[in-house]
Coordinates of C-alpha atoms and ligand atoms in Angstrom, one line a residue:
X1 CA 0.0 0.0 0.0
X2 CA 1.3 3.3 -0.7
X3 CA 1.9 5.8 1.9
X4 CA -0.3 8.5 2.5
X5 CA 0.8 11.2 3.9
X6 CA -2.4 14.0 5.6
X7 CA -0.7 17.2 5.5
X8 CA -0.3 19.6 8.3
X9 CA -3.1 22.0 9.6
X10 CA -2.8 25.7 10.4
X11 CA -5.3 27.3 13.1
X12 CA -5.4 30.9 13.0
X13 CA -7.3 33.4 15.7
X14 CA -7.9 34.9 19.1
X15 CA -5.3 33.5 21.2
X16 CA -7.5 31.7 23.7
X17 CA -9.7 30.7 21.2
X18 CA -6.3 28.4 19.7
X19 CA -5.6 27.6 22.5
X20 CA -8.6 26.0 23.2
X21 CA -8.6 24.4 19.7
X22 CA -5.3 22.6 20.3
X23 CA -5.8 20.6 23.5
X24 CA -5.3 17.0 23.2
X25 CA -2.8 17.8 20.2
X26 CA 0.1 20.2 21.9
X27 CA 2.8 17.2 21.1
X28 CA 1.8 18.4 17.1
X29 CA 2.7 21.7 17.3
X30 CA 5.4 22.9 15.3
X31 CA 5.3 26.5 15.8
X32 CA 3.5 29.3 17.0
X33 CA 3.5 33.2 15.9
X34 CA 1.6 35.5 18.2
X35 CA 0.6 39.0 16.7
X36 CA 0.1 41.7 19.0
X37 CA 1.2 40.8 22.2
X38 CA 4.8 41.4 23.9
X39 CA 8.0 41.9 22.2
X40 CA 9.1 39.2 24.0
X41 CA 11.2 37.4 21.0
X42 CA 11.2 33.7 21.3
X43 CA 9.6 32.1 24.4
X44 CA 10.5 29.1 26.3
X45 CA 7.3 26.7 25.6
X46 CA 6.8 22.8 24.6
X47 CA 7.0 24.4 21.4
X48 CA 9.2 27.2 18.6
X49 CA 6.6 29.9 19.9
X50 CA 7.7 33.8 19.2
X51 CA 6.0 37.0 20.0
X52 CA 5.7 39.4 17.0
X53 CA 4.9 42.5 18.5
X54 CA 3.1 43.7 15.4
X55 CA -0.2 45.6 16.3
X56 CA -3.3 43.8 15.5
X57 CA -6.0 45.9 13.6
X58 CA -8.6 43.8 13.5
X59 CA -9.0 43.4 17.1
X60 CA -7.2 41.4 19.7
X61 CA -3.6 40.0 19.7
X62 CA -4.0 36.7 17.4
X63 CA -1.9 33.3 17.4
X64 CA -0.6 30.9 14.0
X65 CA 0.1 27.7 14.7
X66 CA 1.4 24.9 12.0
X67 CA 0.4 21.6 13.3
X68 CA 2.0 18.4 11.8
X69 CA -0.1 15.2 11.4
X70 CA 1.9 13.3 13.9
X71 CA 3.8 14.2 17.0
X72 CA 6.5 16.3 16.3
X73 CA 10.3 16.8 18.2
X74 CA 11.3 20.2 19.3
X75 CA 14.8 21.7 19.9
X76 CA 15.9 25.0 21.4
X77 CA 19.6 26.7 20.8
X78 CA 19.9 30.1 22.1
X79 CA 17.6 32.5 20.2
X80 CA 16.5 29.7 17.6
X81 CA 13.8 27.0 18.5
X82 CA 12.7 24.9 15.6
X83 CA 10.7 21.9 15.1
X84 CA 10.7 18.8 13.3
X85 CA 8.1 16.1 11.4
X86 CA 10.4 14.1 9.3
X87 CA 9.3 16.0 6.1
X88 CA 9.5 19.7 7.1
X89 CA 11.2 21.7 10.1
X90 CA 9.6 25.1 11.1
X91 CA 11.6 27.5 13.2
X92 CA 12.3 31.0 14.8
X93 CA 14.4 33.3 15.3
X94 CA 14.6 36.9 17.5
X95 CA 17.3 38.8 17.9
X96 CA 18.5 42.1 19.1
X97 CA 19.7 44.0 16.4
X98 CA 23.3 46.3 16.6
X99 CA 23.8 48.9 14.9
X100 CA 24.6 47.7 11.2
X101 CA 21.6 45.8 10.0
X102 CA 23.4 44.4 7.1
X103 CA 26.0 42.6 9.8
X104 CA 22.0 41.5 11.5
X105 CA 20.7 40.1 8.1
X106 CA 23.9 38.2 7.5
X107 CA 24.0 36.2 10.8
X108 CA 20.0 35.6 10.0
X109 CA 20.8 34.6 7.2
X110 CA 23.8 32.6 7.8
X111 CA 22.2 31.0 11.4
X112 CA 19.3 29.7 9.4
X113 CA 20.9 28.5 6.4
X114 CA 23.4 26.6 8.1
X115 CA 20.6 24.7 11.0
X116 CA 18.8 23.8 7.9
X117 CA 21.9 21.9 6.4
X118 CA 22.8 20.6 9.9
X119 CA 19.4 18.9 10.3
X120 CA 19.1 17.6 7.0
X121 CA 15.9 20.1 5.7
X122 CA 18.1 22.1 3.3
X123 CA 15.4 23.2 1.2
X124 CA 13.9 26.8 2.4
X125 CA 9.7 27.0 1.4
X126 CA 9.1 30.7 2.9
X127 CA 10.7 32.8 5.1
X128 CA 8.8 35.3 7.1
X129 CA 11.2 38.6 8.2
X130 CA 10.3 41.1 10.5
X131 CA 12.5 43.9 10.4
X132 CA 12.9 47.2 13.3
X133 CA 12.9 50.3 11.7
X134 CA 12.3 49.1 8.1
X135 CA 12.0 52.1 6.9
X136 CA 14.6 54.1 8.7
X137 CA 17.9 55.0 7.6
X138 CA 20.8 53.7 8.9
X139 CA 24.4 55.4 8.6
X140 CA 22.8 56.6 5.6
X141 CA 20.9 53.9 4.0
X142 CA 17.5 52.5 4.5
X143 CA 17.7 49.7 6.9
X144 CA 16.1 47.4 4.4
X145 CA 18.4 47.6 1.7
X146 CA 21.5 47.1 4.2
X147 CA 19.1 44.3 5.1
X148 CA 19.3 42.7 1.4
X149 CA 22.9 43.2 1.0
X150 CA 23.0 41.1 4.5
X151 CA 20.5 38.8 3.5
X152 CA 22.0 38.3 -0.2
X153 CA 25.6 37.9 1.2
X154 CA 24.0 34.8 3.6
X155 CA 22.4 33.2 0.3
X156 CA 25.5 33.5 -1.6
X157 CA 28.1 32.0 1.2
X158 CA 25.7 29.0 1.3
X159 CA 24.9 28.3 -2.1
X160 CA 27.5 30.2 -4.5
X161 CA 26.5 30.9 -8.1
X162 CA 23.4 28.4 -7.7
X163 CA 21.8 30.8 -5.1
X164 CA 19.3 32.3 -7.0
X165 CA 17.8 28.1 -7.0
X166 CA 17.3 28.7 -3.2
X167 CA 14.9 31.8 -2.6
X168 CA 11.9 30.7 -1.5
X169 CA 8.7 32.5 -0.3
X170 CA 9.2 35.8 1.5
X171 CA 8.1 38.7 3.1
X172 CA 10.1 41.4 4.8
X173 CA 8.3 44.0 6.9
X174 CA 8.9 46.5 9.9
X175 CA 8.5 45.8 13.3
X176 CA 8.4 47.2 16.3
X177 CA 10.9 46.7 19.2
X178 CA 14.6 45.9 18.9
X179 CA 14.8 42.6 17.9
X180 CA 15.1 40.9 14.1
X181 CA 12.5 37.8 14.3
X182 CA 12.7 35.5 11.5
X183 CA 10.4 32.5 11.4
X184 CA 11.2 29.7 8.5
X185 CA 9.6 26.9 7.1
X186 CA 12.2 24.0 5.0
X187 CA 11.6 20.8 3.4
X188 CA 14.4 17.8 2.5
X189 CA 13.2 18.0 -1.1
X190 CA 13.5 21.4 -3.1
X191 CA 10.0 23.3 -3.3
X192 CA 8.8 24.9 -6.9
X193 CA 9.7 28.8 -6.2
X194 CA 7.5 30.5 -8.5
X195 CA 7.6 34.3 -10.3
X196 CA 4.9 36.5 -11.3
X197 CA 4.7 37.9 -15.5
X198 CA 3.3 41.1 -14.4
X199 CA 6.5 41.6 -12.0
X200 CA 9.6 41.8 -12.7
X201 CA 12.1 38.9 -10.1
X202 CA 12.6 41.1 -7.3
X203 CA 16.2 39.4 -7.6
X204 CA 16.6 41.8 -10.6
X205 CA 15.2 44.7 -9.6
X206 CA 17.5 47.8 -10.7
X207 CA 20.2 49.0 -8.7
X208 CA 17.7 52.1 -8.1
X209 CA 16.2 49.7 -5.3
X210 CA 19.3 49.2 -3.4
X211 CA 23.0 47.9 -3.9
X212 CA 22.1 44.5 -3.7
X213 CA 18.3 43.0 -4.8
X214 CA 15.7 41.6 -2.6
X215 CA 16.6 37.6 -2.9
X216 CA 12.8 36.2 -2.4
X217 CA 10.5 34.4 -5.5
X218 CA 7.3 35.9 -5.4
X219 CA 5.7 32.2 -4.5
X220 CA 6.5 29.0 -3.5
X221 CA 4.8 25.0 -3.9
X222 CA 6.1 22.9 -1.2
X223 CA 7.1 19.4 -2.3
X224 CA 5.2 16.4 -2.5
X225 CA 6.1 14.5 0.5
X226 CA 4.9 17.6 2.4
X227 CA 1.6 17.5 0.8
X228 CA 1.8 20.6 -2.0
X229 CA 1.4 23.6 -0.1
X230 CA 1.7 26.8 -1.7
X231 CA 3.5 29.7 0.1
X232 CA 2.0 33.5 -1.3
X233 CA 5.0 36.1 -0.6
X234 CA 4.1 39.4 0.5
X235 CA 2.4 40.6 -2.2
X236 CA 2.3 44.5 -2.9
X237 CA 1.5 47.2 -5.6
X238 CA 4.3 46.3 -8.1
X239 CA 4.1 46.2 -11.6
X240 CA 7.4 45.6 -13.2
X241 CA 9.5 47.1 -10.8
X242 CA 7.8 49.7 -10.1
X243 CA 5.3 50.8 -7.5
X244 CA 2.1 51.3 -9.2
X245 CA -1.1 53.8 -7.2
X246 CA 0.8 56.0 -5.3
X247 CA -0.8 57.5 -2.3
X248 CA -4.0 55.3 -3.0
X249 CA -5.1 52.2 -0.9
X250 CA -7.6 51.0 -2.4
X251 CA -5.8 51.2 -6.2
X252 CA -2.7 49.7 -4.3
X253 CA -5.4 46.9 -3.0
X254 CA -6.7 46.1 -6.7
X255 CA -3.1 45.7 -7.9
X256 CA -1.6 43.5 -5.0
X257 CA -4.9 41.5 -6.1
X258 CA -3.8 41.2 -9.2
X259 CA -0.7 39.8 -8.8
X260 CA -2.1 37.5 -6.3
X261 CA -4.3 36.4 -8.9
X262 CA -1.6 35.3 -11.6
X263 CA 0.2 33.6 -8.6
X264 CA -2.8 31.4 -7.3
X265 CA -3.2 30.5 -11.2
X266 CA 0.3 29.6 -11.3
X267 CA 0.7 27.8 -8.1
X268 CA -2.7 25.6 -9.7
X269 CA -4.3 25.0 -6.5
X270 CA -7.5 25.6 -6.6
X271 CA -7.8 29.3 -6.2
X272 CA -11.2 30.6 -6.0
X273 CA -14.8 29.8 -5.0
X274 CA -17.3 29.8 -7.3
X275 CA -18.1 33.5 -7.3
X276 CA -14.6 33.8 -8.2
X277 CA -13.2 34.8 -4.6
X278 CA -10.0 34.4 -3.2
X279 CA -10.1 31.3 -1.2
X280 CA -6.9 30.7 1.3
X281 CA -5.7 29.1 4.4
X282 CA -4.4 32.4 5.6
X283 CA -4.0 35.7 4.5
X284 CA -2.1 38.7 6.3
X285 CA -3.1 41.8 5.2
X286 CA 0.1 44.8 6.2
X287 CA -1.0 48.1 6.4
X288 CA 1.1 51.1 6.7
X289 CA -1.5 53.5 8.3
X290 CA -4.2 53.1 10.8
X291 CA -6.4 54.9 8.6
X292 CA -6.5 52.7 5.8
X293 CA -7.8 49.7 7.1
X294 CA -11.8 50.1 7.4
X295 CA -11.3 51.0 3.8
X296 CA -9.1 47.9 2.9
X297 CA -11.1 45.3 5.3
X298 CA -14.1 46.5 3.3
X299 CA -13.2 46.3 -0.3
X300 CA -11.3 43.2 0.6
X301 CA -14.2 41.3 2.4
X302 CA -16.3 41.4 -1.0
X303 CA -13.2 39.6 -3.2
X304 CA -12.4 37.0 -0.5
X305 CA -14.3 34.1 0.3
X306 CA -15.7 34.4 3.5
X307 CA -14.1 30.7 5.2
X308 CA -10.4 32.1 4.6
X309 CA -8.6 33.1 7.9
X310 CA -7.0 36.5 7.4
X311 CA -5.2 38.9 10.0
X312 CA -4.9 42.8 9.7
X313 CA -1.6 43.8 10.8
X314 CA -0.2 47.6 11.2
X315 CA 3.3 47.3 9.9
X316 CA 5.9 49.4 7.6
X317 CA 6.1 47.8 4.3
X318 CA 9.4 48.0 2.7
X319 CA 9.0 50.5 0.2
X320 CA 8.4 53.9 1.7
X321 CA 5.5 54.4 -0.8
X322 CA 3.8 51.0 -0.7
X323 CA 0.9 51.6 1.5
X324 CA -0.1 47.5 2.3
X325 CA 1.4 44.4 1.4
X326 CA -0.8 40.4 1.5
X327 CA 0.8 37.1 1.9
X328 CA -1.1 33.8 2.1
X329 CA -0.9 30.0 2.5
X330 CA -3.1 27.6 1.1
X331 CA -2.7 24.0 2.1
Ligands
3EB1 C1 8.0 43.9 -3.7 O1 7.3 43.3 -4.5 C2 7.4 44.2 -2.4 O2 12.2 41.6 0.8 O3 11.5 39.5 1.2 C3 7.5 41.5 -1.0 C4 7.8 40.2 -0.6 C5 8.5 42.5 -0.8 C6 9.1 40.0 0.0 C7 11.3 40.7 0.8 C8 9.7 42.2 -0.2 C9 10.0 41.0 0.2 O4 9.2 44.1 -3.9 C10 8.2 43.9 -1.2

């Protein structure tokens, strides 16, 4: 008989409302993201379990949590915990940053890279960055393009001339607090990393965009063994490279949506219901300004089917004038 392997679950919402939903099944967990609460950086639970102190918009602080299909076994080293099934490991890391966010990126980077050789899951499916200060400029240069020079330089020591093969999923936003927190989900097979026609590989983007491009593909389809998953990166107003709707939400909305469209195509899991609404596992919505997100919550709610899990997050997006940013999973 052939092996048939149920694919992990993801429970999204109120924190005691997971909570509740996970008794009897705690020895599953693989890892935990609370929005909203403390900056408290990783925590020492049964599980990888880190506080993203992002604020909430759509009410109170909410938990993520990936839960395998059989019990899982957990490790803790310093600022990294991580989990493992046997097919994927999912992980954490928080860190206080120093004053060079490039040097930051780089030991991310390198940390990660290297755990997921050591333990035999060398195949990155989406990486999820949270970055203090995004925006900001640091010794003259935006903190998040020191952050891709960093984050490129990690990629490259690891892989060499094949490290374009590697980038995965990604999103990269701001934070709040002083700490770098990078969660990470790998495979032992390679994922399909996926790119978007209307956009142009964020690895090319012009040198306009920084010394050193954002390494990220704009999608990701976890391998087989791990039950074909598909990872949407952040996903913003970016046509080519450039940002399309400035200073408008609701045109930046349509366009993101666009994008996200072509990718749920390409990705060919089932995308929509049949009033042709986006149907997902999770979707987290950034927004850059308080004010926005009525606005966005509305016009969203009518192109997304009602059963998808979603989270409104306050957050800087990388680009000063991108005013939201939406990833997704769909399992
Ligand atoms: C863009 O399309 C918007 O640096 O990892 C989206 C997803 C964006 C991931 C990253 C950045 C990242 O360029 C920004």
């Amino acid at each position: 008989m052939r092996e048939r392997r149920i694919g992990m679950r993801l429970q999204v919402g109120p924190v005691d409302r997971v909570r509740d939903m996970q008794a009897g099944m705690r020895d599953r967990l693989l890892m935990s993201v609370r929005y909203g609460g403390p900056a408290a950086g990783v925590q020492d639970m049964d599980h990888p379990f880190v506080d993203v102190p992002t604020p909430v918009l759509c009410g109170e602080p909410r938990l993520e949590s990936w839960i395998a299909s059989d019990p899982v076994t957990r490790f803790r080293r310093g600022d990294l915990a991580w989990a493992e099934d046997g097919q994927a490991l999912f992980g954490c890391r928080s860190h206080r940053i120093g004053d060079d966010m490039e040097q930051d990126a780089l030991t991310a980077c390198r940390d990660l890279l290297s755990l997921l050789d050591e333990r035999g899951y060398p195949c990155l499916q989406r990486i999820w960055n949270y970055v203090p200060g995004i925006n900001e400029d640091q010794q003259g240069v935006e903190r998040y393009k020191r952050f891709n020079i960093g984050r490129a330089r990690g990629f490259e020591e690891r892989f060499g001339a094949q490290a374009e093969r590697h980038y995965s999923a990604s999103s990269a936003v701001g934070a709040a607090g002083d700490h770098l927190i990078v969660c990470f989900a790998a495979a032992r097979e390679m994922g399909t990393h996926l790119e978007n026609p209307r956009q142009m590989s964020a690895y090319h983007y012009p040198a306009a965009y920084g010394p050193h491009s954002p390494t990220f593909a704009r999608g990701t389809v976890t391998p087989e063994a791990w039950g074909r998953a598909f990872f949407l990166s952040g996903t913003a107003s970016v046509v080519g490279h450039r940002t399309t709707h400035v200073g408008d939400p609701l045109g930046q909305l349509d366009e993101a949506l666009a994008n996200i469209d072509v990718m749920l195509q390409r990705s060919s899991t089932a995308p929509c219901d049949r009033g042709g609404r986006v149907r997902l596992d999770l979707l987290k919505i950034y927004i850059r300004h308080p004010g926005h997100y009525p606005a966005i919550r509305d016009a969203l709610a009518a192109r997304l089917d009602p059963s998808t899990p979603s989270i409104y997050l306050l957050a800087d997006i990388c680009r000063a004038n991108l005013l939201l940013e939406i990833e997704g999973v769909r399992l």
